[in-house]
Short mmCIF file of C-alpha atoms and ligand atoms in Angstrom, two decimals:
data_model
loop_
_atom_site.label_atom_id
_atom_site.label_comp_id
_atom_site.label_asym_id
_atom_site.label_seq_id
_atom_site.Cartn_x
_atom_site.Cartn_y
_atom_site.Cartn_z
CA MET O 25 29.52 -50.09 24.70
CA GLU O 26 30.13 -46.95 22.65
CA THR O 27 33.20 -45.14 23.89
CA ILE O 28 32.88 -41.68 25.33
CA ASN O 29 35.79 -39.29 25.16
CA TRP O 30 35.38 -37.82 28.65
CA SER O 31 37.63 -34.85 28.07
CA ASP O 32 35.65 -33.88 24.95
CA LEU O 33 32.23 -33.63 26.56
CA SER O 34 30.34 -30.36 26.46
CA PHE O 35 27.13 -29.35 28.24
CA SER O 36 24.74 -31.20 25.95
CA TYR O 37 22.49 -34.25 25.91
CA ILE O 38 24.03 -37.69 25.48
CA PRO O 39 21.71 -40.70 25.78
CA THR O 40 22.26 -42.99 28.77
CA ASP O 41 20.80 -46.41 29.56
CA TYR O 42 17.86 -45.75 31.87
CA ASN O 43 15.58 -43.11 33.34
CA VAL O 44 13.39 -43.39 36.43
CA ARG O 45 9.70 -42.46 36.48
CA CYS O 46 6.94 -42.14 39.02
CA TYR O 47 3.28 -41.29 38.43
CA TRP O 48 0.72 -39.53 40.60
CA ARG O 49 -2.65 -41.07 39.77
CA ASN O 50 -5.91 -41.57 41.65
CA GLY O 51 -4.66 -39.36 44.45
CA GLU O 52 -1.31 -41.01 45.17
CA TRP O 53 2.28 -41.43 44.05
CA GLY O 54 3.01 -44.89 42.64
CA GLU O 55 6.19 -46.98 42.78
CA LEU O 56 9.36 -45.97 40.96
CA GLU O 57 9.57 -47.40 37.45
CA VAL O 58 12.68 -47.88 35.33
CA SER O 59 12.51 -47.07 31.62
CA SER O 60 14.96 -47.29 28.76
CA SER O 61 12.80 -45.15 26.48
CA GLU O 62 13.73 -41.52 25.88
CA TYR O 63 10.11 -40.66 25.11
CA ILE O 64 7.03 -39.88 27.19
CA PRO O 65 3.64 -40.96 25.85
CA MET O 66 1.32 -38.15 26.81
CA HIS O 67 -2.23 -36.89 26.34
CA MET O 68 -2.37 -33.98 23.92
CA ALA O 69 -4.34 -31.94 26.46
CA ALA O 70 -1.78 -32.42 29.26
CA THR O 71 -1.49 -29.24 31.35
CA CYS O 72 2.31 -29.13 30.98
CA LEU O 73 1.90 -28.68 27.23
CA HIS O 74 -0.73 -25.94 27.34
CA TYR O 75 -0.47 -24.12 30.62
CA GLY O 76 3.15 -24.59 31.61
CA GLN O 77 2.55 -26.85 34.60
CA GLU O 78 6.20 -27.92 34.66
CA ALA O 79 9.07 -27.67 37.12
CA PHE O 80 12.58 -29.09 37.03
CA GLU O 81 15.77 -29.46 39.02
CA GLY O 82 19.44 -29.70 38.15
CA LEU O 83 22.15 -31.35 40.23
CA LYS O 84 25.33 -33.31 39.68
CA ALA O 85 27.11 -36.52 40.63
CA PHE O 86 30.92 -36.62 40.77
CA LYS O 87 33.39 -39.47 40.83
CA GLY O 88 36.11 -39.01 43.43
CA LYS O 89 39.76 -40.05 43.50
CA ASP O 90 38.57 -43.02 45.59
CA GLY O 91 36.27 -44.11 42.75
CA LYS O 92 33.15 -43.37 44.83
CA ILE O 93 30.21 -41.43 43.40
CA ARG O 94 29.06 -38.32 45.26
CA ILE O 95 25.77 -36.48 44.72
CA PHE O 96 25.78 -32.84 45.82
CA ARG O 97 23.01 -31.45 48.08
CA LEU O 98 20.29 -33.92 47.15
CA ASP O 99 18.03 -32.78 50.01
CA GLU O 100 18.11 -29.15 48.95
CA ASN O 101 17.04 -30.00 45.42
CA ALA O 102 14.22 -32.21 46.71
CA LYS O 103 12.91 -29.38 48.90
CA ARG O 104 13.20 -26.81 46.14
CA LEU O 105 11.13 -28.99 43.80
CA GLN O 106 8.43 -29.07 46.47
CA SER O 107 8.31 -25.28 46.62
CA SER O 108 8.08 -25.16 42.82
CA CYS O 109 5.15 -27.61 42.99
CA ASP O 110 3.39 -25.49 45.62
CA SER O 111 3.83 -22.38 43.51
CA ILE O 112 2.14 -23.75 40.37
CA LEU O 113 -0.33 -26.10 42.10
CA MET O 114 1.32 -29.40 41.19
CA GLN O 115 1.31 -32.44 43.41
CA ARG O 116 4.26 -32.35 45.84
CA LEU O 117 6.72 -35.20 45.57
CA PRO O 118 7.94 -36.53 48.96
CA VAL O 119 11.63 -35.74 49.63
CA GLU O 120 12.43 -39.42 50.17
CA LYS O 121 10.90 -40.39 46.83
CA PHE O 122 12.96 -37.72 45.11
CA LYS O 123 16.17 -38.97 46.71
CA GLU O 124 15.41 -42.59 45.96
CA ALA O 125 14.68 -41.82 42.29
CA VAL O 126 17.85 -39.74 41.83
CA ILE O 127 20.07 -42.35 43.47
CA LYS O 128 18.46 -45.08 41.38
CA ALA O 129 18.96 -43.15 38.14
CA VAL O 130 22.64 -42.54 38.97
CA LYS O 131 23.32 -46.15 39.98
CA LEU O 132 21.61 -47.57 36.89
CA ASN O 133 23.78 -45.33 34.71
CA GLU O 134 26.97 -45.72 36.71
CA ARG O 135 29.03 -46.36 33.58
CA PHE O 136 28.26 -42.80 32.45
CA VAL O 137 29.72 -41.09 35.52
CA PRO O 138 32.92 -39.50 34.18
CA PRO O 139 36.22 -40.46 35.85
CA TYR O 140 37.78 -38.14 38.42
CA GLU O 141 40.69 -37.07 36.22
CA SER O 142 38.42 -35.78 33.44
CA GLY O 143 36.97 -32.95 35.52
CA ALA O 144 33.60 -33.89 34.01
CA SER O 145 30.49 -34.95 35.93
CA LEU O 146 27.08 -36.56 35.58
CA TYR O 147 24.30 -33.99 35.24
CA ILE O 148 21.01 -35.07 36.82
CA ARG O 149 17.75 -33.63 35.51
CA PRO O 150 14.62 -34.35 37.54
CA LEU O 151 11.35 -32.95 36.18
CA LEU O 152 7.76 -32.94 37.29
CA VAL O 153 4.96 -32.25 34.82
CA GLY O 154 1.18 -32.11 34.75
CA THR O 155 -0.01 -34.94 32.49
CA GLY O 156 -3.75 -34.91 33.22
CA ALA O 157 -5.94 -33.66 30.36
CA ARG O 158 -7.54 -30.24 30.81
CA VAL O 159 -8.91 -27.65 28.45
CA GLY O 160 -10.07 -25.17 31.03
CA VAL O 161 -7.31 -23.53 33.07
CA ASN O 162 -7.06 -25.84 36.05
CA PRO O 163 -4.34 -27.91 37.69
CA ALA O 164 -3.98 -31.45 36.34
CA ASP O 165 -5.24 -34.54 38.18
CA GLU O 166 -2.25 -36.63 37.04
CA TYR O 167 1.49 -35.95 37.25
CA LEU O 168 4.70 -37.53 36.07
CA PHE O 169 8.01 -37.22 37.90
CA LEU O 170 11.02 -38.30 35.84
CA VAL O 171 14.79 -38.33 36.37
CA PHE O 172 17.28 -38.64 33.55
CA VAL O 173 21.04 -38.20 33.63
CA THR O 174 23.64 -37.23 31.06
CA PRO O 175 27.42 -36.85 31.34
CA VAL O 176 28.62 -33.26 30.93
CA GLY O 177 32.08 -31.84 30.41
CA PRO O 178 34.01 -29.45 32.58
CA TYR O 179 32.22 -26.13 32.08
CA PHE O 180 35.44 -24.27 31.33
CA LYS O 181 37.14 -25.99 28.42
CA THR O 182 39.65 -23.18 28.10
CA GLY O 183 40.20 -22.87 31.83
CA PHE O 184 38.45 -20.82 34.48
CA LYS O 185 38.13 -17.47 32.64
CA PRO O 186 35.85 -14.44 33.00
CA THR O 187 33.10 -13.75 30.47
CA ASP O 188 31.02 -10.61 29.91
CA VAL O 189 27.32 -10.12 30.65
CA CYS O 190 24.91 -7.34 29.72
CA ILE O 191 21.85 -5.55 31.07
CA LEU O 192 18.97 -5.30 28.57
CA ARG O 193 16.44 -2.99 30.17
CA GLU O 194 13.53 -3.72 27.80
CA PHE O 195 13.32 -7.34 29.00
CA ASP O 196 12.20 -8.97 32.25
CA ARG O 197 12.73 -12.56 33.32
CA ALA O 198 9.99 -12.70 35.94
CA ALA O 199 7.33 -10.47 37.49
CA PRO O 200 7.98 -8.97 40.96
CA GLN O 201 5.42 -11.25 42.63
CA GLY O 202 5.47 -13.93 39.93
CA THR O 203 7.32 -17.23 39.63
CA GLY O 204 10.93 -15.98 39.51
CA ASN O 205 11.69 -17.68 42.83
CA VAL O 206 10.75 -21.17 41.66
CA LYS O 207 12.39 -23.40 39.05
CA VAL O 208 9.63 -23.59 36.45
CA GLY O 209 10.02 -23.86 32.69
CA GLY O 210 7.91 -20.75 32.06
CA ASN O 211 10.68 -18.50 33.40
CA TYR O 212 13.07 -19.99 30.90
CA ALA O 213 10.73 -19.53 27.92
CA ALA O 214 10.44 -15.88 29.00
CA SER O 215 14.22 -15.45 29.02
CA LEU O 216 15.05 -17.12 25.67
CA ARG O 217 14.66 -14.03 23.48
CA SER O 218 16.75 -11.69 25.63
CA GLY O 219 19.32 -14.45 26.00
CA ALA O 220 19.59 -14.83 22.24
CA ILE O 221 20.03 -11.07 21.80
CA ALA O 222 22.78 -11.04 24.44
CA HIS O 223 24.57 -13.90 22.64
CA GLU O 224 24.33 -12.06 19.31
CA LYS O 225 25.98 -9.07 20.93
CA GLY O 226 28.80 -11.27 22.25
CA TYR O 227 27.71 -11.67 25.88
CA THR O 228 27.28 -14.99 27.65
CA ALA O 229 24.21 -13.94 29.66
CA VAL O 230 21.75 -11.21 30.60
CA LEU O 231 21.97 -9.73 34.07
CA PHE O 232 18.32 -8.96 34.86
CA LEU O 233 17.26 -5.98 36.98
CA ASP O 234 14.25 -6.00 39.28
CA SER O 235 11.28 -5.69 36.91
CA LYS O 236 9.34 -3.14 38.96
CA GLU O 237 11.81 -0.29 39.35
CA LYS O 238 14.69 -1.32 37.08
CA LYS O 239 16.96 -0.13 39.83
CA TYR O 240 18.26 -3.20 41.65
CA LEU O 241 20.19 -6.27 40.52
CA ASP O 242 18.29 -9.56 40.32
CA GLU O 243 20.15 -12.47 38.73
CA CYS O 244 21.39 -13.82 35.41
CA GLY O 245 19.19 -16.00 33.17
CA PRO O 246 20.11 -19.40 34.64
CA ALA O 247 22.48 -18.36 37.45
CA ASN O 248 22.61 -16.20 40.59
CA PHE O 249 24.92 -13.19 40.78
CA PHE O 250 27.36 -12.14 43.49
CA LEU O 251 29.93 -9.43 44.09
CA ILE O 252 33.12 -9.20 46.11
CA LYS O 253 34.54 -6.13 47.80
CA GLY O 254 37.42 -6.54 50.22
CA ASN O 255 36.22 -9.00 52.80
CA GLN O 256 32.56 -8.94 51.72
CA TYR O 257 30.55 -11.45 49.66
CA VAL O 258 27.44 -9.57 48.54
CA THR O 259 24.50 -11.11 46.70
CA PRO O 260 21.14 -9.54 45.76
CA ALA O 261 18.02 -9.96 47.89
CA SER O 262 14.83 -10.03 45.79
CA ASN O 263 11.48 -11.84 45.58
CA SER O 264 12.08 -12.80 41.97
CA ILE O 265 15.44 -14.57 42.30
CA LEU O 266 15.67 -18.37 42.20
CA PRO O 267 17.34 -19.52 45.43
CA SER O 268 20.50 -21.10 44.00
CA ILE O 269 21.92 -23.98 46.02
CA THR O 270 25.36 -23.13 44.66
CA ASN O 271 25.00 -19.57 45.97
CA LYS O 272 23.83 -20.88 49.33
CA SER O 273 26.89 -23.16 49.47
CA LEU O 274 29.26 -20.36 48.42
CA MET O 275 27.86 -18.10 51.15
CA GLN O 276 28.75 -20.76 53.73
CA ILE O 277 32.22 -21.26 52.24
CA ALA O 278 32.82 -17.49 52.15
CA GLU O 279 31.83 -17.27 55.81
CA ASP O 280 34.21 -20.13 56.62
CA MET O 281 36.95 -18.21 54.78
CA GLY O 282 36.36 -15.40 57.28
CA MET O 283 34.35 -13.20 54.91
CA GLU O 284 31.30 -11.18 55.78
CA VAL O 285 28.30 -12.44 53.80
CA VAL O 286 25.66 -9.85 52.95
CA ARG O 287 22.36 -10.41 51.17
CA ARG O 288 20.68 -7.12 50.35
CA ARG O 289 19.18 -5.05 47.56
CA ILE O 290 22.00 -3.81 45.33
CA GLU O 291 21.54 -0.77 43.09
CA VAL O 292 22.92 -1.08 39.55
CA ASP O 293 25.22 1.93 40.05
CA GLU O 294 26.89 0.17 42.97
CA LEU O 295 28.52 -2.24 40.52
CA ALA O 296 31.22 0.41 40.14
CA HIS O 297 32.34 -0.10 43.75
CA PHE O 298 33.05 -3.84 43.61
CA GLU O 299 36.28 -5.68 42.82
CA GLU O 300 35.01 -9.05 41.60
CA ALA O 301 31.75 -10.38 40.18
CA GLY O 302 30.53 -13.86 39.39
CA GLU O 303 27.57 -15.91 38.24
CA CYS O 304 26.93 -19.11 40.14
CA GLY O 305 24.91 -22.26 39.50
CA THR O 306 25.21 -26.03 39.24
CA ALA O 307 26.45 -26.02 35.63
CA ALA O 308 29.52 -23.80 36.08
CA VAL O 309 29.82 -23.58 39.87
CA ILE O 310 31.22 -20.06 39.37
CA SER O 311 31.54 -18.19 36.11
CA PRO O 312 33.62 -15.08 36.83
CA VAL O 313 32.31 -11.91 35.21
CA GLY O 314 34.79 -9.79 33.26
CA LYS O 315 32.48 -6.81 32.82
CA VAL O 316 28.82 -5.83 32.93
CA ASP O 317 27.63 -3.56 30.10
CA ASP O 318 24.40 -1.66 30.69
CA ILE O 319 23.42 -1.48 27.01
CA ASP O 320 20.72 1.20 27.29
CA THR O 321 22.66 3.64 29.49
CA GLY O 322 26.01 2.91 27.85
CA LYS O 323 27.65 2.39 31.25
CA SER O 324 30.26 -0.32 31.61
CA TYR O 325 31.45 -1.91 34.86
CA VAL O 326 34.79 -3.71 34.59
CA PHE O 327 35.85 -6.46 37.03
CA SER O 328 38.73 -8.06 35.17
CA LYS O 329 41.19 -6.07 33.07
CA ASP O 330 43.65 -8.90 32.38
CA GLY O 331 41.24 -11.68 31.41
CA GLN O 332 41.94 -13.51 34.68
CA PRO O 333 39.45 -14.37 37.41
CA GLY O 334 39.71 -12.58 40.76
CA LYS O 335 41.48 -14.27 43.67
CA VAL O 336 38.34 -14.66 45.79
CA CYS O 337 36.29 -16.16 42.94
CA GLU O 338 39.08 -18.63 42.32
CA GLN O 339 39.35 -19.68 45.95
CA LEU O 340 35.57 -20.11 46.27
CA TYR O 341 35.51 -22.16 43.06
CA LYS O 342 38.35 -24.44 44.14
CA THR O 343 36.85 -25.05 47.55
CA LEU O 344 33.38 -25.93 46.27
CA ARG O 345 34.75 -28.22 43.55
CA GLY O 346 37.02 -29.84 46.15
CA ILE O 347 34.04 -30.68 48.36
CA GLN O 348 32.04 -32.01 45.39
CA TYR O 349 34.82 -34.35 44.24
CA GLY O 350 35.64 -35.48 47.76
CA ASP O 351 39.08 -33.80 47.93
CA ILE O 352 38.05 -31.42 50.72
CA GLU O 353 36.26 -32.46 53.91
CA ASP O 354 32.45 -32.29 53.67
CA LYS O 355 31.87 -30.54 57.02
CA TYR O 356 28.17 -29.90 56.54
CA GLY O 357 27.01 -33.23 55.08
CA TRP O 358 26.32 -31.73 51.66
CA VAL O 359 27.43 -34.85 49.83
CA THR O 360 25.61 -38.19 49.49
CA VAL O 361 28.24 -40.90 48.89
CA LEU O 362 26.83 -43.89 47.00
C1 LIG S 1 18.74 -23.40 38.59
C2 LIG S 1 18.88 -21.91 38.59
C3 LIG S 1 19.95 -21.26 39.22
C4 LIG S 1 21.09 -22.01 39.87
O1 LIG S 1 20.68 -22.77 40.94
P1 LIG S 1 21.64 -23.93 41.49
O2 LIG S 1 20.84 -24.59 42.54
O3 LIG S 1 22.84 -23.25 42.03
O4 LIG S 1 21.96 -24.80 40.34
C5 LIG S 1 19.97 -19.87 39.23
N1 LIG S 1 19.00 -19.14 38.62
C6 LIG S 1 17.97 -19.73 38.00
C7 LIG S 1 16.95 -18.88 37.36
C8 LIG S 1 17.88 -21.13 37.96
O5 LIG S 1 16.84 -21.69 37.34
#
């Protein structure tokens, strides 16, 4: 086999041996199929290609000190895919089928799960797409569910360090009553341009405001946002935020650390009153925020003056990683050990 330098991995696609597929045809889900092809033969009029009938998930498998593989919060991802399906009228995949397919994909590609010491992990990408041919705007009558995996490096190559994000008021990620709360590809297409502008300006992400009033904080492009003040963990409440499983886990950990967890609408100006800020999601767990620049108003909100993450962010990060790698007790049954 080709050798992989585990400590050199970044967050990009590396081919693995197999992917797992399942088709919904003639009104039912079929059996799981194993494929070694990286391609999907598809009708040119498939609804995923024209009308964005597409949803995906993202989760990770970790190898522990004991050599065992652990998948984090498999159930939660299965349920979230169902709510994405409901939102854009795709056929729901049963939770058990989702779990079976993910476990199968990980086991078949076991040799790609990075070793414990590397700090890397196996990224799992399930997707569900409309494959039935349609020209009129209607849901498809056929669907494909597919799971592929790829090893990814530790998110912070240079260590756990804060990065800066910006507010770009002329862009929205999702409409107030749109699809912001489900994990569909359309939201990502809508955020590509603002994301590219933020990168050009030297920021790692856009912090989106609510698109109706431009007054409250929503979330970052691919990650939720949270703030720390004293003993409080505060994260925005909004109809257009994707319910991050990492955020949900961090809220539980914060509570267990004796913190008060608050989910409420947060006005932009309030950023000035907080001590720490972070983005959270499967890819990075936590990415501490150094400062938030509101480009159009010229206001700047600084959370880290010395280039170091805050103490609370660091403790949350270490605890969650510890549970994922099996170093800290999994009190809530978040981990599926293979
Ligand atoms: C996937 C995603 C997140 C992070 O969710 P996790 O379950 O923590 O990985 C946050 N925001 C958006 C828009 C997402 O698509």
